[in-house]
């Protein structure tokens, strides 16, 4: 029973490039959350998606960041024209989304370094 | 709106000593409360959760936490620290109702265990 999978685990991008982070939820989970962990800080919520729908993107920066969770395939967090301040660990979590059972299971994270 | 306060960023205890990590929360609705542990360069692992059942919650690895509504606290304890407990610990809160159970995290506390 595989857990939440994220790839790549480490990603290095130069300023101005694009970063694509992938998240495959646990089997049977249809809800995905993305969080960002900046150095010396806790995790901050970015976006919550269900299959083919963005439900809550209140934590997403207004520009350059986008997320999707297609009917088939992993969820993607995309960062365009990366800047040094985007360097962080990005975690996704999945849950079954059932009422009262909202425990989230976290992936190992993608550590993005912008040079 | 919800928030979590974890006082102090670092706690150091001797092996075999009591571990006490403090967490206070603010929530406009009855909350779900969680403690997660993060080992270096890894994702978050759920230690325990409060979901309005018993106020004293037992988790993995000998940890437990007590929900005190009057104090808006959910402190994490372990009677006897082990070297393997050295890690970063995050307290988190999410809304009681609704499918969107995005987590609001505290800044985290680093636990060191001295031999």
Coordinates of N, CA, C and O in Angstrom, one line a residue, chain A residues 4-105:
Chain A
X4 N 1.9 8.5 -0.1 CA 1.9 9.6 -1.0 C 3.3 9.7 -1.6 O 4.3 9.7 -0.9
X5 N 3.3 9.9 -2.9 CA 4.6 9.9 -3.6 C 4.8 11.3 -4.2 O 3.9 11.9 -4.8
X6 N 6.0 11.8 -4.1 CA 6.3 13.1 -4.7 C 7.6 13.0 -5.5 O 8.6 12.3 -5.0
X7 N 7.6 13.6 -6.6 CA 8.9 13.7 -7.4 C 9.0 14.9 -8.1 O 8.0 15.6 -8.5
X8 N 10.2 15.4 -8.4 CA 11.4 14.8 -7.8 C 11.6 15.2 -6.3 O 10.9 16.0 -5.8
X9 N 12.5 14.5 -5.7 CA 12.7 14.8 -4.3 C 13.6 16.1 -4.1 O 13.4 16.8 -3.1
X10 N 14.4 16.3 -5.0 CA 15.3 17.5 -5.1 C 15.2 18.1 -6.5 O 15.3 17.3 -7.4
X11 N 15.1 19.4 -6.5 CA 15.0 20.1 -7.8 C 15.8 21.4 -7.7 O 15.6 22.2 -6.8
X12 N 16.7 21.5 -8.7 CA 17.5 22.7 -8.8 C 17.1 23.5 -10.0 O 17.1 22.9 -11.1
X13 N 16.8 24.7 -9.9 CA 16.4 25.6 -11.0 C 17.2 26.9 -10.9 O 17.4 27.4 -9.9
X14 N 17.5 27.4 -12.1 CA 18.1 28.8 -12.2 C 16.9 29.8 -12.2 O 15.8 29.5 -12.6
X15 N 17.2 31.0 -11.7 CA 16.2 32.0 -11.7 C 15.6 32.2 -13.1 O 16.4 32.2 -14.1
X16 N 14.3 32.3 -13.2 CA 13.6 32.5 -14.5 C 13.1 31.2 -15.1 O 12.3 31.2 -16.0
X17 N 13.6 30.0 -14.6 CA 13.1 28.8 -15.2 C 11.8 28.4 -14.5 O 11.3 29.0 -13.6
X18 N 11.3 27.3 -15.0 CA 10.0 26.8 -14.5 C 10.3 25.5 -13.6 O 11.2 24.8 -14.0
X19 N 9.5 25.4 -12.6 CA 9.6 24.2 -11.8 C 8.3 23.5 -11.8 O 7.2 24.1 -11.6
X20 N 8.3 22.2 -12.0 CA 7.1 21.3 -11.9 C 7.3 20.3 -10.8 O 8.2 19.5 -10.9
X21 N 6.4 20.3 -9.9 CA 6.4 19.4 -8.8 C 5.2 18.4 -8.9 O 4.1 18.9 -9.1
X22 N 5.5 17.1 -8.7 CA 4.4 16.2 -8.9 C 4.1 15.5 -7.6 O 4.9 15.2 -6.7
X23 N 2.8 15.1 -7.5 CA 2.3 14.5 -6.2 C 1.3 13.4 -6.6 O 0.3 13.7 -7.2
X24 N 1.6 12.2 -6.3 CA 0.6 11.1 -6.5 C 0.0 10.7 -5.1 O 0.7 10.3 -4.2
X25 N -1.3 10.9 -4.9 CA -1.9 10.7 -3.6 C -2.0 9.2 -3.3 O -1.7 8.3 -4.2
X26 N -2.3 8.9 -2.1 CA -2.5 7.5 -1.7 C -3.7 6.9 -2.5 O -4.6 7.6 -2.9
X27 N -3.6 5.6 -2.7 CA -4.7 4.9 -3.4 C -6.0 5.2 -2.7 O -6.1 5.0 -1.5
X28 N -7.0 5.6 -3.5 CA -8.3 5.8 -2.9 C -8.5 7.2 -2.4 O -9.7 7.6 -2.0
X29 N -7.5 8.0 -2.4 CA -7.6 9.4 -2.0 C -7.9 10.3 -3.2 O -7.1 10.2 -4.2
X30 N -8.9 11.2 -3.0 CA -9.2 12.1 -4.1 C -9.0 13.6 -3.8 O -9.4 14.4 -4.6
X31 N -8.4 13.8 -2.6 CA -8.2 15.2 -2.1 C -6.7 15.4 -1.9 O -6.1 14.6 -1.3
X32 N -6.2 16.5 -2.5 CA -4.8 16.8 -2.4 C -4.6 18.2 -1.8 O -5.3 19.1 -2.2
X33 N -3.7 18.4 -0.9 CA -3.3 19.6 -0.4 C -1.8 19.9 -0.7 O -1.0 18.9 -0.6
X34 N -1.4 21.1 -1.0 CA 0.0 21.5 -1.1 C 0.3 22.5 0.0 O -0.4 23.4 0.3
X35 N 1.5 22.3 0.6 CA 2.0 23.1 1.6 C 3.5 23.5 1.3 O 4.2 22.8 0.6
X36 N 3.9 24.7 1.7 CA 5.3 25.1 1.5 C 5.9 25.3 2.9 O 5.3 25.9 3.8
X37 N 7.1 24.9 3.0 CA 7.9 25.1 4.2 C 9.1 25.9 3.9 O 10.1 25.4 3.3
X38 N 9.1 27.1 4.3 CA 10.3 28.0 4.2 C 11.3 27.7 5.3 O 10.8 27.3 6.4
X39 N 12.5 28.0 5.1 CA 13.5 27.8 6.2 C 13.1 28.5 7.5 O 12.6 29.6 7.5
X40 N 13.2 27.8 8.6 CA 12.9 28.3 9.9 C 11.5 28.6 10.1 O 11.1 29.3 11.1
X41 N 10.6 28.1 9.3 CA 9.2 28.3 9.4 C 8.4 27.0 9.4 O 8.9 26.0 8.9
X42 N 7.2 27.1 9.9 CA 6.3 25.9 9.8 C 5.7 25.8 8.4 O 6.1 26.6 7.5
X43 N 4.9 24.8 8.2 CA 4.3 24.7 6.9 C 3.1 25.6 6.7 O 2.4 25.9 7.6
X44 N 3.0 26.2 5.5 CA 2.0 27.1 5.1 C 1.1 26.5 4.0 O 1.6 26.0 3.0
X45 N -0.2 26.5 4.2 CA -1.1 26.0 3.2 C -1.0 26.8 2.0 O -0.9 28.0 2.0
X46 N -1.1 26.1 0.8 CA -1.1 26.8 -0.4 C -2.4 26.6 -1.2 O -3.1 27.5 -1.5
X47 N -2.8 25.3 -1.4 CA -3.9 25.0 -2.3 C -4.5 23.7 -1.9 O -3.8 22.8 -1.5
X48 N -5.8 23.6 -2.1 CA -6.5 22.3 -1.9 C -7.3 22.0 -3.2 O -8.0 22.8 -3.7
X49 N -7.1 20.8 -3.6 CA -7.7 20.3 -4.9 C -8.4 19.0 -4.7 O -8.0 18.2 -3.9
X50 N -9.5 18.9 -5.4 CA -10.1 17.6 -5.7 C -9.9 17.3 -7.2 O -9.5 18.2 -7.9
X51 N -10.2 16.1 -7.6 CA -10.0 15.7 -9.0 C -10.7 16.8 -9.9 O -11.9 17.1 -9.8
X52 N -9.8 17.4 -10.7 CA -10.3 18.3 -11.8 C -10.8 19.6 -11.2 O -11.3 20.5 -12.0
X53 N -10.7 19.9 -9.9 CA -11.2 21.1 -9.3 C -10.2 21.7 -8.3 O -9.7 21.0 -7.5
X54 N -10.1 23.0 -8.4 CA -9.4 23.7 -7.3 C -10.4 24.2 -6.4 O -11.3 25.0 -6.8
X55 N -10.4 23.8 -5.1 CA -11.4 24.1 -4.2 C -11.0 25.4 -3.3 O -11.8 26.2 -3.1
X56 N -9.7 25.5 -3.0 CA -9.3 26.6 -2.1 C -7.9 26.9 -2.5 O -7.0 26.1 -2.3
X57 N -7.6 28.0 -3.0 CA -6.3 28.5 -3.4 C -5.9 29.7 -2.6 O -5.1 30.5 -3.1
X58 N -6.5 29.9 -1.5 CA -6.2 31.1 -0.7 C -4.8 31.3 -0.3 O -4.4 32.4 0.1
X59 N -4.0 30.2 -0.3 CA -2.6 30.4 0.2 C -1.6 30.4 -1.0 O -0.4 30.5 -0.8
X60 N -2.1 30.5 -2.2 CA -1.2 30.5 -3.4 C -0.8 32.0 -3.6 O -1.7 32.9 -3.6
X61 N 0.5 32.2 -3.9 CA 0.8 33.5 -4.4 C 0.1 33.8 -5.7 O -0.3 33.0 -6.4
X62 N -0.2 35.1 -5.8 CA -1.1 35.5 -6.9 C -0.5 35.3 -8.3 O -1.2 35.1 -9.3
X63 N 0.8 35.4 -8.4 CA 1.4 35.3 -9.7 C 2.4 34.1 -9.7 O 2.9 33.7 -8.6
X64 N 2.6 33.6 -10.8 CA 3.6 32.6 -11.1 C 3.3 31.2 -10.6 O 3.9 30.2 -11.1
X65 N 2.4 31.0 -9.7 CA 2.1 29.7 -9.1 C 0.8 29.2 -9.7 O -0.2 29.9 -9.7
X66 N 0.7 27.9 -10.0 CA -0.6 27.3 -10.4 C -0.5 25.8 -10.0 O 0.5 25.3 -9.8
X67 N -1.7 25.3 -9.9 CA -1.8 23.9 -9.5 C -2.9 23.2 -10.2 O -3.9 23.9 -10.6
X68 N -2.8 21.9 -10.4 CA -3.9 21.2 -11.1 C -3.9 19.7 -10.5 O -2.9 19.2 -10.0
X69 N -5.0 19.1 -10.7 CA -5.2 17.7 -10.3 C -6.1 17.1 -11.3 O -7.3 17.0 -11.2
X70 N -5.5 16.6 -12.4 CA -6.4 16.1 -13.5 C -7.1 14.8 -13.2 O -6.7 14.1 -12.2
X71 N -8.0 14.5 -14.0 CA -8.8 13.2 -13.8 C -7.8 12.0 -13.7 O -8.0 11.1 -13.0
X72 N -6.8 12.0 -14.6 CA -5.9 11.0 -14.6 C -4.5 11.6 -14.3 O -4.2 12.6 -14.9
X73 N -3.7 10.9 -13.5 CA -2.3 11.3 -13.3 C -2.2 12.1 -12.0 O -3.2 12.3 -11.3
X74 N -1.0 12.5 -11.7 CA -0.7 13.2 -10.4 C -1.1 14.6 -10.4 O -1.4 15.2 -11.4
X75 N -1.1 15.1 -9.2 CA -1.3 16.6 -9.1 C 0.0 17.3 -9.4 O 1.1 16.8 -9.1
X76 N -0.1 18.4 -10.0 CA 1.1 19.2 -10.4 C 1.0 20.6 -9.7 O 0.0 21.3 -9.8
X77 N 2.2 21.0 -9.1 CA 2.3 22.3 -8.7 C 3.4 22.9 -9.6 O 4.5 22.4 -9.7
X78 N 3.0 24.0 -10.2 CA 3.9 24.6 -11.3 C 4.3 26.0 -10.8 O 3.4 26.8 -10.4
X79 N 5.6 26.3 -10.9 CA 6.1 27.6 -10.5 C 6.8 28.2 -11.7 O 7.8 27.6 -12.2
X80 N 6.3 29.2 -12.3 CA 6.9 29.8 -13.5 C 7.9 30.9 -13.0 O 7.7 31.6 -12.0
X81 N 8.9 31.1 -13.8 CA 9.9 32.1 -13.6 C 10.4 32.2 -12.2 O 10.2 33.2 -11.5
X82 N 10.9 31.1 -11.7 CA 11.3 31.0 -10.3 C 12.3 32.1 -9.9 O 13.1 32.5 -10.7
X83 N 12.1 32.5 -8.6 CA 13.1 33.4 -8.0 C 13.6 32.8 -6.7 O 13.2 31.7 -6.3
X84 N 14.7 33.4 -6.2 CA 15.4 32.7 -5.0 C 14.5 32.5 -3.9 O 14.6 31.6 -3.1
X85 N 13.5 33.4 -3.7 CA 12.6 33.3 -2.6 C 11.6 32.1 -2.7 O 11.0 31.8 -1.7
X86 N 11.6 31.4 -3.9 CA 10.8 30.2 -4.0 C 11.5 29.0 -3.4 O 10.9 27.9 -3.3
X87 N 12.8 29.1 -3.1 CA 13.5 28.0 -2.5 C 12.9 27.6 -1.2 O 12.7 28.4 -0.3
X88 N 12.4 26.3 -1.2 CA 11.7 25.8 0.0 C 11.5 24.4 -0.2 O 11.8 23.8 -1.2
X89 N 10.9 23.7 0.8 CA 10.4 22.4 0.7 C 8.9 22.4 0.4 O 8.2 23.1 1.1
X90 N 8.5 21.7 -0.6 CA 7.0 21.7 -0.9 C 6.5 20.3 -0.6 O 7.0 19.3 -1.1
X91 N 5.5 20.3 0.2 CA 4.9 19.0 0.6 C 3.5 18.9 0.1 O 2.7 19.9 0.1
X92 N 3.1 17.7 -0.4 CA 1.7 17.5 -0.6 C 1.2 16.5 0.4 O 1.9 15.7 0.9
X93 N -0.1 16.5 0.6 CA -0.8 15.6 1.5 C -2.1 15.2 0.8 O -2.7 15.9 0.0
X94 N -2.5 14.0 1.1 CA -3.7 13.5 0.5 C -4.7 13.0 1.6 O -4.2 12.6 2.7
X95 N -5.9 13.0 1.3 CA -6.9 12.5 2.3 C -8.1 11.9 1.5 O -8.3 12.3 0.3
X96 N -8.8 11.1 2.1 CA -10.0 10.5 1.4 C -11.1 11.5 1.3 O -12.0 11.3 0.4
X97 N -11.1 12.6 2.1 CA -12.1 13.6 1.9 C -13.5 13.2 2.5 O -14.4 13.9 2.2
X98 N -13.5 12.2 3.3 CA -14.8 11.8 3.8 C -15.2 12.7 5.0 O -14.3 13.1 5.7
X99 N -16.4 12.9 5.3 CA -16.8 13.7 6.4 C -16.3 13.1 7.7 O -16.5 12.0 8.0
X100 N -15.7 13.9 8.5 CA -15.2 13.5 9.8 C -13.9 12.7 9.7 O -13.3 12.4 10.7
X101 N -13.4 12.4 8.6 CA -12.2 11.6 8.4 C -11.2 12.4 7.6 O -10.9 12.1 6.5
X102 N -10.8 13.5 8.2 CA -10.0 14.4 7.3 C -8.5 14.3 7.7 O -7.8 15.3 7.5
X103 N -8.0 13.2 8.1 CA -6.6 13.0 8.4 C -5.8 13.1 7.0 O -6.3 12.5 6.0
X104 N -4.8 13.8 7.1 CA -3.9 14.0 5.9 C -2.7 13.2 6.0 O -2.0 13.1 7.1
X105 N -2.3 12.6 4.9 CA -1.0 11.8 4.8 C -0.1 12.5 3.9 O -0.4 12.9 2.8

